[in-house]
Protein backbone atom coordinates (compact mmCIF):
# COMPACT_ATOMS: atom_id res chain seq x y z
CA MET A 1 9.38 4.47 -10.78
CA GLY A 2 9.58 1.89 -7.99
CA VAL A 3 12.56 -0.18 -7.10
CA GLY A 4 12.03 -3.86 -7.72
CA PRO A 5 14.17 -6.93 -7.44
CA GLY A 6 14.57 -7.26 -11.20
CA ARG A 7 16.95 -4.32 -11.14
CA PHE A 8 19.34 -6.17 -8.85
CA TYR A 9 19.53 -9.62 -10.38
CA SER A 10 20.29 -11.19 -13.69
CA LEU A 11 20.06 -14.95 -14.10
CA LEU A 12 23.36 -15.83 -15.66
CA ARG A 13 24.03 -18.64 -18.07
CA LEU A 14 26.96 -20.23 -16.36
CA PRO A 15 29.72 -21.95 -18.32
CA ALA A 16 30.50 -25.60 -17.63
CA GLY A 17 32.77 -26.55 -14.76
CA GLN A 18 32.39 -26.24 -11.02
CA GLN A 19 28.67 -25.61 -11.21
CA ALA A 20 28.04 -26.35 -7.54
CA HIS A 21 30.62 -23.71 -6.62
CA ARG A 22 29.01 -21.17 -8.92
CA TYR A 23 25.50 -21.92 -7.71
CA TRP A 24 26.71 -21.51 -4.14
CA THR A 25 28.46 -18.21 -4.94
CA GLU A 26 25.35 -16.95 -6.74
CA TRP A 27 23.29 -17.89 -3.66
CA THR A 28 25.62 -16.46 -0.98
CA GLU A 29 27.50 -13.58 -2.60
CA GLY A 30 25.93 -12.82 -5.96
CA ILE A 31 27.67 -12.91 -9.33
CA GLY A 32 28.60 -10.14 -11.72
CA GLY A 33 27.87 -7.34 -9.26
CA PHE A 34 24.30 -8.49 -8.66
CA ILE A 35 22.75 -9.14 -5.28
CA SER A 36 22.78 -12.75 -4.04
CA THR A 37 19.74 -14.90 -4.66
CA ARG A 38 19.56 -15.59 -0.92
CA GLU A 39 19.18 -11.86 -0.21
CA LEU A 40 16.60 -11.49 -2.95
CA THR A 41 14.61 -14.39 -1.52
CA GLU A 42 14.88 -13.07 2.05
CA VAL A 43 13.76 -9.56 1.06
CA TRP A 44 11.23 -10.21 -1.71
CA GLY A 45 10.33 -13.87 -1.30
CA ALA A 46 9.18 -15.36 -4.60
CA LYS A 47 8.13 -11.95 -6.00
CA TRP A 48 11.52 -11.31 -7.59
CA ARG A 49 11.08 -14.17 -10.02
CA ARG A 50 7.29 -14.32 -10.25
CA ASN A 51 6.78 -12.93 -13.76
CA ASN A 52 9.62 -14.79 -15.39
CA GLY A 53 8.88 -18.47 -15.87
CA GLY A 54 12.38 -19.34 -17.05
CA GLN A 55 13.98 -17.62 -14.11
CA ARG A 56 11.56 -19.26 -11.68
CA THR A 57 12.27 -22.72 -13.12
CA GLU A 58 16.04 -22.29 -13.23
CA CYS A 59 16.18 -20.91 -9.69
CA GLY A 60 14.15 -23.89 -8.49
CA ARG A 61 16.66 -26.22 -10.11
CA ARG A 62 19.64 -24.42 -8.61
CA LYS A 63 17.98 -24.33 -5.18
CA LYS A 64 18.10 -28.14 -5.11
CA VAL A 65 21.90 -27.94 -5.25
CA ILE A 66 21.96 -25.22 -2.58
CA ASP A 67 19.80 -27.34 -0.28
CA LEU A 68 22.06 -30.34 -0.87
CA VAL A 69 25.22 -28.33 -0.09
CA THR A 70 23.52 -27.06 3.07
CA ALA A 71 22.57 -30.60 4.14
CA LEU A 72 26.06 -31.95 3.46
CA SER A 73 27.82 -29.09 5.23
CA ALA A 74 25.63 -29.60 8.32
CA ARG A 75 27.08 -33.10 8.80
CA PRO A 76 29.71 -33.64 11.48
CA ASN A 77 33.23 -32.78 10.22
CA TRP A 78 31.84 -31.35 6.98
CA ASN A 79 31.77 -27.76 5.77
CA VAL A 80 30.69 -25.95 2.61
CA SER A 81 34.09 -26.33 0.98
CA LEU A 82 34.12 -30.11 1.49
CA ALA A 83 30.52 -30.43 0.30
CA LEU A 84 31.32 -28.53 -2.89
CA ARG A 85 34.46 -30.61 -3.50
CA PHE A 86 32.48 -33.82 -2.99
CA LEU A 87 29.79 -32.81 -5.47
CA THR A 88 32.36 -31.68 -8.02
CA GLU A 89 34.48 -34.81 -7.80
CA LYS A 90 31.65 -37.32 -7.59
CA TYR A 91 29.00 -35.92 -9.94
CA GLU A 92 30.31 -33.21 -12.25
CA THR A 93 31.73 -35.62 -14.81
CA ARG A 94 28.55 -37.72 -14.82
CA PHE A 95 25.98 -34.96 -15.36
CA THR A 96 25.49 -31.66 -17.09
CA PRO A 97 24.43 -29.00 -14.58
CA ARG A 98 20.79 -29.13 -15.67
CA LYS A 99 20.64 -32.93 -15.68
CA PHE A 100 22.15 -33.03 -12.20
CA CYS A 101 19.53 -30.60 -10.91
CA ASP A 102 16.75 -32.59 -12.57
CA TRP A 103 18.22 -35.83 -11.19
CA LEU A 104 18.07 -34.49 -7.62
CA LYS A 105 14.76 -36.05 -6.67
CA PRO A 106 14.29 -37.05 -2.99
CA ASP A 107 15.51 -40.64 -3.50
CA ASN A 108 18.61 -39.45 -5.33
CA VAL A 109 19.32 -36.77 -2.72
CA GLN A 110 19.27 -39.56 -0.16
CA ALA A 111 21.68 -41.58 -2.33
CA VAL A 112 24.06 -38.59 -2.46
CA LEU A 113 23.92 -38.23 1.31
CA VAL A 114 24.71 -41.93 1.71
CA ALA A 115 27.58 -41.72 -0.79
CA ALA A 116 29.02 -38.82 1.17
CA VAL A 117 29.60 -41.07 4.17
CA THR A 118 32.55 -42.75 2.45
CA PHE A 119 34.02 -39.59 0.92
CA CYS A 120 37.51 -38.62 2.13
């Protein structure tokens, strides 16, 4: 029996609250003893989620938040912690996690980046 990525990852249904933090932790460290989604992607590419449409879709949604955190934290005087705090304070009360991910189209990502200029 071969070793595949499905043995190391379980897409968790995350409870409400601090979703950006949880998505980031899932991406960088892993959750619940499972390997991080970044490691899975680096090692197996898209293969680890290929035969699971729900997992593929949900990971695509969450990746939008990861990319946004990365873009924010790359700004001068910003870091991951500040980016996560900004997203939590500015958007968590306005959106459910799924709606926020779906809302993150290119124009809206740009609007978030602009709004971040006046944060702090």
